[in-house]
Coordinates of C-alpha atoms in Angstrom, one line a residue:
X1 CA -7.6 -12.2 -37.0
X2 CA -8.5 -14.8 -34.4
X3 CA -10.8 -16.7 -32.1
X4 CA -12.1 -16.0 -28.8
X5 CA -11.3 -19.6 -26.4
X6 CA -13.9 -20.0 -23.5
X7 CA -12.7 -22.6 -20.7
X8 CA -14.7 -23.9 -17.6
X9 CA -14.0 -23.9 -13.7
X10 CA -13.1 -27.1 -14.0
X11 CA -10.2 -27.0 -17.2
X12 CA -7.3 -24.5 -17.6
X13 CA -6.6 -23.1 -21.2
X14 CA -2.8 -22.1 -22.0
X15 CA -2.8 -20.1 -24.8
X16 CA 1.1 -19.9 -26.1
X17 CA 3.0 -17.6 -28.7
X18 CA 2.6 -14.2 -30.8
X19 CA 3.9 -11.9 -32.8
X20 CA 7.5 -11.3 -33.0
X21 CA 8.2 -14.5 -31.8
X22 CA 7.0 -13.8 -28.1
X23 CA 6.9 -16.3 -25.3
X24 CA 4.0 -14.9 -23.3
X25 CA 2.1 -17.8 -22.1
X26 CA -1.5 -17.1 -20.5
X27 CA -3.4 -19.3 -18.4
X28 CA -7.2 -19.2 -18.0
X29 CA -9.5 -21.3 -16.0
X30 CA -13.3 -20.3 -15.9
X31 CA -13.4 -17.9 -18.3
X32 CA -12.3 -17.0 -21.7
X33 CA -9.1 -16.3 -23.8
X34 CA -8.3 -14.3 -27.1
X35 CA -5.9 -16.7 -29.4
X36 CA -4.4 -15.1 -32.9
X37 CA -4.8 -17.4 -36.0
X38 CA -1.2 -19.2 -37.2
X39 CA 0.8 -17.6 -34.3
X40 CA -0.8 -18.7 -31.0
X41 CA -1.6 -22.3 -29.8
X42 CA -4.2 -23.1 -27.4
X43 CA -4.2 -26.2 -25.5
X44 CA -6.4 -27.5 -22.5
X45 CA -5.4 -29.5 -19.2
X46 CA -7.8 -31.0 -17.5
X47 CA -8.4 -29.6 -13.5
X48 CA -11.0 -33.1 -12.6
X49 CA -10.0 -34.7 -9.7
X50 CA -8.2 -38.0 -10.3
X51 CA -8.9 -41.3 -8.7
X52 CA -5.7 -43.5 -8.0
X53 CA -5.6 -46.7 -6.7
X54 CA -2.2 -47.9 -5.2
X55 CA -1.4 -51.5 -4.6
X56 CA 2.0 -53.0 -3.1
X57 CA 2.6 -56.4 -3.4
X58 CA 4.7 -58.6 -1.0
X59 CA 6.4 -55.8 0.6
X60 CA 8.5 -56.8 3.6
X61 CA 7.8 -54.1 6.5
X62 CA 11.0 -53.9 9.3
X63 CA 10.7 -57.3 10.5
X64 CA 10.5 -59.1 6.9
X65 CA 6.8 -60.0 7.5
X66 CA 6.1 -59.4 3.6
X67 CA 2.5 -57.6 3.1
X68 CA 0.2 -57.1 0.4
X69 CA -0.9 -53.1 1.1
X70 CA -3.9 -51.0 -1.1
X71 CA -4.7 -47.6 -1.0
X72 CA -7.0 -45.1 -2.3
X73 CA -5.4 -41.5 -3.6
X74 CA -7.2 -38.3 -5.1
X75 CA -5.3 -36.1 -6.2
X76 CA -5.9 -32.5 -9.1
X77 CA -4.0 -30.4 -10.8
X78 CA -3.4 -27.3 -8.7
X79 CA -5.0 -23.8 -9.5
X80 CA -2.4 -21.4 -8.4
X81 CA -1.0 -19.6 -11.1
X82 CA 2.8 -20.6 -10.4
X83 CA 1.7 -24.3 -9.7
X84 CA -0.7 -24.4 -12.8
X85 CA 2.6 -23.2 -14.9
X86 CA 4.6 -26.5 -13.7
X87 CA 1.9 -28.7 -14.4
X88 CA 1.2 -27.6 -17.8
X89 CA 5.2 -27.7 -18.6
X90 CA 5.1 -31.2 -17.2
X91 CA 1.8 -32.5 -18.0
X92 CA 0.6 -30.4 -20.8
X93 CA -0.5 -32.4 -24.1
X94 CA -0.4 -35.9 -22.3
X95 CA -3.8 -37.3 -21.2
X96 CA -5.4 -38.1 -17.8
X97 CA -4.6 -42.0 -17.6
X98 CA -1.0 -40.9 -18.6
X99 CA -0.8 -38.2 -15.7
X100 CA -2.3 -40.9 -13.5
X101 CA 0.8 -43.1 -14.3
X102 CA 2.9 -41.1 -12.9
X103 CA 1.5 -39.6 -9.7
X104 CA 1.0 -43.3 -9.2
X105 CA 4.2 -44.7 -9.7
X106 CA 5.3 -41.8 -7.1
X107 CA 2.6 -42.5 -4.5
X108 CA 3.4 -46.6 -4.8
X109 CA 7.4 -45.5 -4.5
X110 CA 6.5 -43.8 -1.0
X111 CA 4.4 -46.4 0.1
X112 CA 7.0 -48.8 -0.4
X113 CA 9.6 -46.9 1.9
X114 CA 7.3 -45.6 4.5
X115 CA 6.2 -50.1 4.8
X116 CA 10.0 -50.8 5.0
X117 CA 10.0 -48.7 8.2
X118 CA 6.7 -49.9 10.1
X119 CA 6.3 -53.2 12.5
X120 CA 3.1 -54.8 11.1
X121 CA 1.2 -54.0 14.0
X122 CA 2.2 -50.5 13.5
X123 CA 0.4 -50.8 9.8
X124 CA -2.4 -52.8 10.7
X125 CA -3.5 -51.4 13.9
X126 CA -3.1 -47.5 13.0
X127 CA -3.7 -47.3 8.9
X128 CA -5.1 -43.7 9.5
X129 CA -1.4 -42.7 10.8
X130 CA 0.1 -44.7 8.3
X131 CA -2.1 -43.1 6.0
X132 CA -1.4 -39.4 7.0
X133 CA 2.3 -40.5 7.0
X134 CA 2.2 -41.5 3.3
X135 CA 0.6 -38.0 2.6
X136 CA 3.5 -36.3 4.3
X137 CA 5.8 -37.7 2.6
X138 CA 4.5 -37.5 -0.9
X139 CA 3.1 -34.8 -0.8
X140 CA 6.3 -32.8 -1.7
X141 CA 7.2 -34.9 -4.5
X142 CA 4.1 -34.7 -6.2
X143 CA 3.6 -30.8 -5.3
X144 CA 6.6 -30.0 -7.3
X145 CA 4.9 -31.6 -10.4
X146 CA 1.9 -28.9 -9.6
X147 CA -0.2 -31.8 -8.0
X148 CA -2.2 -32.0 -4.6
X149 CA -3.2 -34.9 -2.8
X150 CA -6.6 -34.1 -2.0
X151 CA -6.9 -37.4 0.4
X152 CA -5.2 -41.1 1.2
X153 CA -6.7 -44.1 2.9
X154 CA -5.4 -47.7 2.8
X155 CA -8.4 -49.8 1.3
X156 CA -6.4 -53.4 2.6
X157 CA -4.2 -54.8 4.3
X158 CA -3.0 -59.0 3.9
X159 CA -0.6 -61.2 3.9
X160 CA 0.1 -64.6 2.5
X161 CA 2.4 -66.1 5.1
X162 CA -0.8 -66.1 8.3
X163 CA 1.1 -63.4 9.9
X164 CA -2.0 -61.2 10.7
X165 CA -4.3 -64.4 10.7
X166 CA -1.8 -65.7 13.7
X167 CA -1.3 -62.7 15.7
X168 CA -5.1 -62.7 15.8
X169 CA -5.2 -66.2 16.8
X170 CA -3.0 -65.4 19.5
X171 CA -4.9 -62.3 20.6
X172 CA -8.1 -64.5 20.5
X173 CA -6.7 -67.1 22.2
X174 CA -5.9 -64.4 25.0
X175 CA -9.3 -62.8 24.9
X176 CA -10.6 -65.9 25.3
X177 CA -8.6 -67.3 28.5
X178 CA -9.5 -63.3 29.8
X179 CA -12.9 -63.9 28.8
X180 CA -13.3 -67.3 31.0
X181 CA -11.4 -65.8 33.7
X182 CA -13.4 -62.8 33.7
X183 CA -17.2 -65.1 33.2
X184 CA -15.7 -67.0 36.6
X185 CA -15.0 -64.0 38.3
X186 CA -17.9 -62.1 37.1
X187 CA -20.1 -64.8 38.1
X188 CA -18.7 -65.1 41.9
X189 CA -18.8 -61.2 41.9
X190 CA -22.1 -61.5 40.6
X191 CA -23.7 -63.2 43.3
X192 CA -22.1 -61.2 45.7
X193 CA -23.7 -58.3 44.0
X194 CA -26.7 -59.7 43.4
X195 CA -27.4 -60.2 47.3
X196 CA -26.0 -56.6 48.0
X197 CA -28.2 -55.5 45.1
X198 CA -31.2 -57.4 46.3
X199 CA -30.6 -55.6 49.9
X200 CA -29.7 -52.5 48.4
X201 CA -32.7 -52.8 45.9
X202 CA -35.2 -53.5 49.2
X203 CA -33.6 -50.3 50.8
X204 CA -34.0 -48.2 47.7
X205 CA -37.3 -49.5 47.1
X206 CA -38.4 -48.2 50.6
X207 CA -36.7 -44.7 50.2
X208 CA -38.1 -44.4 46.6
X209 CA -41.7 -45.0 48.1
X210 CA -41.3 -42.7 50.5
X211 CA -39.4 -40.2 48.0
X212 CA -42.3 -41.0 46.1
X213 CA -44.8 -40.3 48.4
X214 CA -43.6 -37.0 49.4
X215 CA -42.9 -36.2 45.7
X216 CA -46.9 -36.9 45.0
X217 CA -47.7 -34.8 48.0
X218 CA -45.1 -32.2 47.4
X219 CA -46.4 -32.4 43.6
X220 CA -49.6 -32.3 44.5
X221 CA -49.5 -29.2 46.4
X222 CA -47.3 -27.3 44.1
X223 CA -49.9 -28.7 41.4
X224 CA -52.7 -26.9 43.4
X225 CA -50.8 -23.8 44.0
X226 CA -49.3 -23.6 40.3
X227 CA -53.7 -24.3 39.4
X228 CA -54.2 -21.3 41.9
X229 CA -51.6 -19.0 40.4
X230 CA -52.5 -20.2 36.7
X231 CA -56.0 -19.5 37.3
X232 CA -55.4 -16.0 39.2
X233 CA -53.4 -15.0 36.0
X234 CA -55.9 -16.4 33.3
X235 CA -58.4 -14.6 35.1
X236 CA -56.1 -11.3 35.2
X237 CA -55.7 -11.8 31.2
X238 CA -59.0 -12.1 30.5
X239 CA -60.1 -9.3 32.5
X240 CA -56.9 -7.5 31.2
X241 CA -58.1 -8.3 27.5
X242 CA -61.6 -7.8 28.3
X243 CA -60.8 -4.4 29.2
X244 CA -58.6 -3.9 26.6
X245 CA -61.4 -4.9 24.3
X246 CA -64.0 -2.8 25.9
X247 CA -61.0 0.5 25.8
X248 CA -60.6 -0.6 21.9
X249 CA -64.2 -0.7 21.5
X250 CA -64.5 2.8 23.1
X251 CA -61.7 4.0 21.1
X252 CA -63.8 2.6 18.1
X253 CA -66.9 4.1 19.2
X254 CA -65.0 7.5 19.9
X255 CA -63.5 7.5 15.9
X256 CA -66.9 6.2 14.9
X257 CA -68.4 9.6 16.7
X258 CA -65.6 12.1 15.2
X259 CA -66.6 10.6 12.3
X260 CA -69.8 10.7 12.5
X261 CA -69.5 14.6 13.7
X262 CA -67.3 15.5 10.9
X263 CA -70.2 13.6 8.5
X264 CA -73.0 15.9 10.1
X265 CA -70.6 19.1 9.9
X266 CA -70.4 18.3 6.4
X267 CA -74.2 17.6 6.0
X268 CA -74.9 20.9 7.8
X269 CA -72.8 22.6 5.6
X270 CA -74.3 21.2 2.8
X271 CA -77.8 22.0 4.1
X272 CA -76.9 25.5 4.8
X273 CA -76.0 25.9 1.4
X274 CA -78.7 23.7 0.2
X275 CA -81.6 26.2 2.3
X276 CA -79.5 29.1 0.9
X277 CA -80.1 28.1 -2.6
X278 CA -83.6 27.2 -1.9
X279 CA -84.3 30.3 -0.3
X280 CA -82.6 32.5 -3.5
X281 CA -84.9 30.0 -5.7
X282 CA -87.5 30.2 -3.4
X283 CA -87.4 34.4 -3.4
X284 CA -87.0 33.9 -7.1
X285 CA -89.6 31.5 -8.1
X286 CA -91.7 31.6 -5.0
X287 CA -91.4 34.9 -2.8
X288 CA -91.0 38.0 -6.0
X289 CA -94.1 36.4 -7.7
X290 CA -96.1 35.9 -4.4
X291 CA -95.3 39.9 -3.8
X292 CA -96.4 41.0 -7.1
X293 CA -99.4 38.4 -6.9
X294 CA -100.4 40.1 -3.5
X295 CA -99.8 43.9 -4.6
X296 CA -102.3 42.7 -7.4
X297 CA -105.0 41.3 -4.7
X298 CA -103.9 44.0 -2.6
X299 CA -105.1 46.2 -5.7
X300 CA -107.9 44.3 -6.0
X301 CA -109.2 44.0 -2.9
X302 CA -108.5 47.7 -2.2
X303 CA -111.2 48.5 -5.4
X304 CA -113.2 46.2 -4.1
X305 CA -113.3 47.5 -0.6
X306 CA -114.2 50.9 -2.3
X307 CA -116.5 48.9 -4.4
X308 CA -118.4 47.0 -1.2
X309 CA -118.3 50.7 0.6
X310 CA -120.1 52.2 -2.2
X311 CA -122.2 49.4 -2.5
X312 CA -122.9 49.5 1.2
X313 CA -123.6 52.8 1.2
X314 CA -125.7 52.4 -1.9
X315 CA -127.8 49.7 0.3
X316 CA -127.9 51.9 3.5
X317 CA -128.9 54.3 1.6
X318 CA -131.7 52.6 0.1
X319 CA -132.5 50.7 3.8
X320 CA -132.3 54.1 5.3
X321 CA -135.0 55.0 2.1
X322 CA -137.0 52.4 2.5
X323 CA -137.0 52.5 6.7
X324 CA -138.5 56.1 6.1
X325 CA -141.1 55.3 3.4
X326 CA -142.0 52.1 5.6
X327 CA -141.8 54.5 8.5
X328 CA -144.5 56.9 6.6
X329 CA -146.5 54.5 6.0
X330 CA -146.7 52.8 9.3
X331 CA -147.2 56.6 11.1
X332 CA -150.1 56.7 8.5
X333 CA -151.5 53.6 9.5
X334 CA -150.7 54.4 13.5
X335 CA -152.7 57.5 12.6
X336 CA -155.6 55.6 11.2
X337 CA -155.8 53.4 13.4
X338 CA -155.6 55.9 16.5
X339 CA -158.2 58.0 14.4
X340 CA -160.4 54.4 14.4
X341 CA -159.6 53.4 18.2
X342 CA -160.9 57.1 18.7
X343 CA -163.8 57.2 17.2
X344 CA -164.8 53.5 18.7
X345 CA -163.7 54.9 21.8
X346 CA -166.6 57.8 21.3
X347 CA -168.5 55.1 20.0
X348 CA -168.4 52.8 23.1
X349 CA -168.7 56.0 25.1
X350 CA -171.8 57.1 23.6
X351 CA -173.9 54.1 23.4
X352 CA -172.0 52.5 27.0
X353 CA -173.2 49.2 28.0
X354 CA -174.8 48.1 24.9
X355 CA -171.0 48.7 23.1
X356 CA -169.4 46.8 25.9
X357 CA -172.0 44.2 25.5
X358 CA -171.6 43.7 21.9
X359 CA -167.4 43.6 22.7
X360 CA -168.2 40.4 25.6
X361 CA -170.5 39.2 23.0
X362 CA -168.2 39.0 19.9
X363 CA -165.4 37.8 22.5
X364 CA -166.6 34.8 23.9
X365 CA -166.9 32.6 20.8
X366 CA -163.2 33.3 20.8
X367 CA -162.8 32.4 24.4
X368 CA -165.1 29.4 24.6
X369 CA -162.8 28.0 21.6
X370 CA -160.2 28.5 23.8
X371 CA -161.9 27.2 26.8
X372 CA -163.2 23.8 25.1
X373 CA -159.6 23.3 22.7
X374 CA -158.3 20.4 25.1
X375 CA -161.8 19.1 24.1
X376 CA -161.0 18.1 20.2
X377 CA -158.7 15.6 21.2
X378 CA -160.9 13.7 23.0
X379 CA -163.0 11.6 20.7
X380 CA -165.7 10.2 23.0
X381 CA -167.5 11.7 26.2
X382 CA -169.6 9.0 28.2
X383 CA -172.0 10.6 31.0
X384 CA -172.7 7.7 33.7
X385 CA -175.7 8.2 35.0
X386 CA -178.9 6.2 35.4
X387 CA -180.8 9.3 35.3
X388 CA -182.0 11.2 31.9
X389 CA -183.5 14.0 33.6
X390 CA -180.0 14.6 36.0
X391 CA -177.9 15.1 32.4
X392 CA -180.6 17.9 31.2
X393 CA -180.4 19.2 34.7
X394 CA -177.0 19.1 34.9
X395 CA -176.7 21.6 31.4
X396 CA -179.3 23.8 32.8
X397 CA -177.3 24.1 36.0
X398 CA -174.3 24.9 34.0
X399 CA -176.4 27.8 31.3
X400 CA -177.3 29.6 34.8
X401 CA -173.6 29.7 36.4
X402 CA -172.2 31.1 33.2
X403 CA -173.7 35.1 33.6
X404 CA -172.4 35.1 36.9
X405 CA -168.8 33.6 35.2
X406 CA -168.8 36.2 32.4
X407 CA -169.7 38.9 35.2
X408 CA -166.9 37.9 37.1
X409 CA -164.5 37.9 34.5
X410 CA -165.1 41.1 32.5
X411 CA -168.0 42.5 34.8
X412 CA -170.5 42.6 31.7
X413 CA -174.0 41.5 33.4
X414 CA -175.0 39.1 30.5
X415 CA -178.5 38.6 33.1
X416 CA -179.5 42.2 31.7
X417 CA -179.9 40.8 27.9
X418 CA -183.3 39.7 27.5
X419 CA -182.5 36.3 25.6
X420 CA -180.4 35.0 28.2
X421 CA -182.4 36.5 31.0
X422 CA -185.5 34.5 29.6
X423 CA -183.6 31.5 29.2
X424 CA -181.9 31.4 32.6
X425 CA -185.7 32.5 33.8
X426 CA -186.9 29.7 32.8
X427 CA -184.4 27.1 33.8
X428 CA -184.6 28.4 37.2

């Protein structure tokens, strides 16, 4: 049996032997490995990157200026799988510092020959030459161990002797001299310049105004056309939206309608077969028993029709009965009366004047009630005169005109009766 071996990106497992004495040797970083118990080995190498720092101490450069030199290396343990084999034959089983060692006693052997060949200048002027130089270089050496060098820079350059301190002394005291020279000469020049300056600056001054000027107008006036052409499109947009908005609204309005339509289609459909089921429960509960109802009054009225006939003919009948006896007995009473008109007719004839008299006589109580009706109503009759014998004369007067009024009126001499003759007589 065995153990499975995981590893991370950033170690390489070598797992080493098997059975039958085999020298297969696999190498695994990031992932995982399967290692038999007793007869494989498993070992790790670390793939960090490493952090060297190289100092050479009074190393004399090509003119035997000696210098004290420091630089910063990082350097790993390459991944390839040919590379990875040469550093594990040559590095497996030590530890980091001990691997350090020696990539740093190869980097500081370098340095040391590549300083023998540079001028100080050279070293102190350039160090990122320098530096790539010393990468150049090692970087063979140290690839053959299964190394990189990731990066180089020299942290420091000094010397004990004032070599640099001097040739700075010296270029200072050169940059100085220069820099007086150049103050003198840059202050001559200056007010030179500073007169051609002030001229030029008055000339400028008046050009820029005037540049100015026309800029404002020229500014001005594209402002006012830019205004006009901003305004001309805002007021195209906003009637180009506005009349989007009113074709949206009318397409809205126009799905609002179909919709609409389609919702009455559906209602009318719904009605129509909402009336047709009322009218089938409406013939069912309404229309059959209003049918037979009616044949019943129909039946009903019909006997009673025959009913009212007979009873009308029943009452003509009985009208038509009655009419004839009424009939009867008015004839009968015509006939009486006739007979009673006829034999006061003989009457009259045969006694003549006296039977007319006694008719004006029994008449005219009836006609002087007539004659003095208007009289009831009044309650009091007042006779002004101052003169009782013209009242009595006055009613005497009026006895003697009334013969001659009766005559006149129904041509019966009421002088001939004796009474009235002797009291008319005597009022005369």
């Amino acid at each position: 049996m065995g153990n499975c071996h995981t590893v991370g990106p950033n170690e390489a497992l070598v797992v080493s032997g098997g059975c039958c004495g085999s020298d297969y040797k696999q190498y695994v970083f990031g992932g995982w490995a399967w290692a038999w118990w007793c007869i494989s080995d498993t070992q790790r190498l670390s793939l960090e990157v490493m952090t060297i720092l190289c100092r050479c101490e009074n190393i004399e450069t090509s003119e035997g200026v000696p210098l004290f030199v420091t630089g910063v290396a990082q350097v790993k343990i390459m991944t390839e799988k040919e590379l990875l084999a040469v550093a594990c034959e040559q590095f497996l089983g030590k530890n980091v510092q001990d691997i350090k060692n020696v990539v740093l006693q190869t980097l500081e052997g370098h340095l040391r020959s590549i300083l023998g060949t540079l001028t100080v200048e050279q070293i102190y002027q350039d160090r990122d030459q320098f530096a790539k130089l010393v990468r150049e270089v090692a970087a063979p050496d140290v690839g053959r161990m299964g190394i990189e060098i990731l990066s180089f820079t020299i942290k420091d350059v000094y010397d004990k002797v004032d070599y640099l301190s001097s040739l700075g002394k010296t270029q200072t005291a050169v940059v100085q001299r220069d820099a007086d020279i150049g103050v003198a000469e840059a202050e001559r020049d200056a007010g030179i310049r500073e007169a051609e300056c002030k001229k030029e600056m008055l000339d400028v001054k008046f050009m820029a105004d005037t540049k100015i000027a026309d800029s404002k107008r020229a500014f001005e006036l594209q402002k006012s056309a830019f205004s006009e052409e901003v305004n001309i499109k805002t007021a195209e947009a906003q009637l180009a939206y506005e009349l989007q908005g009113a074709r949206e609204q009318q397409k809205i309005r126009q799905e609002e309608i179909e919709i609409e339509v389609v919702q009455r289609k559906k209602q009318i459909a719904v009605e129509t077969q909402e009336i047709l089921r009322t009218d089938k429960e409406l013939i069912a509960t309404v229309r059959r028993p209003a049918e037979a109802e009616a044949h019943r009054i129909q039946q009903i009225a019909e006997g009673e029709k025959v009913k009212q006939v007979l009873l009308a003919q029943a009452e003509a009948e009985k009208i038509r009965k009655i009419g004839e006896a009424e009939a009867a007995v008015i004839e009968a009473m015509g006939k009486a009366e006739a007979e009673r008109m006829k034999l006061k007719a003989e009457a009259y004839q045969k006694y003549g004047d006296a039977a007319k008299m006694a008719l004006v006589l029994e008449a005219l109580p009836q006609i002087a009630a007539k004659i003095s009706a208007p009289l009831t109503k009044v309650d009091e009759i007042v006779v002004l005169s101052g003169d009782n014998s013209k009242v009595t004369s006055e009613v005497n007067r009026l006895l003697a005109e009334l013969p001659a009024s009766v005559h006149a009126l129904t041509g019966v001499d009421l002088s001939k009766i004796p009474l009235i003759k002797n009291a008319t007589g005597a009022q005369v």
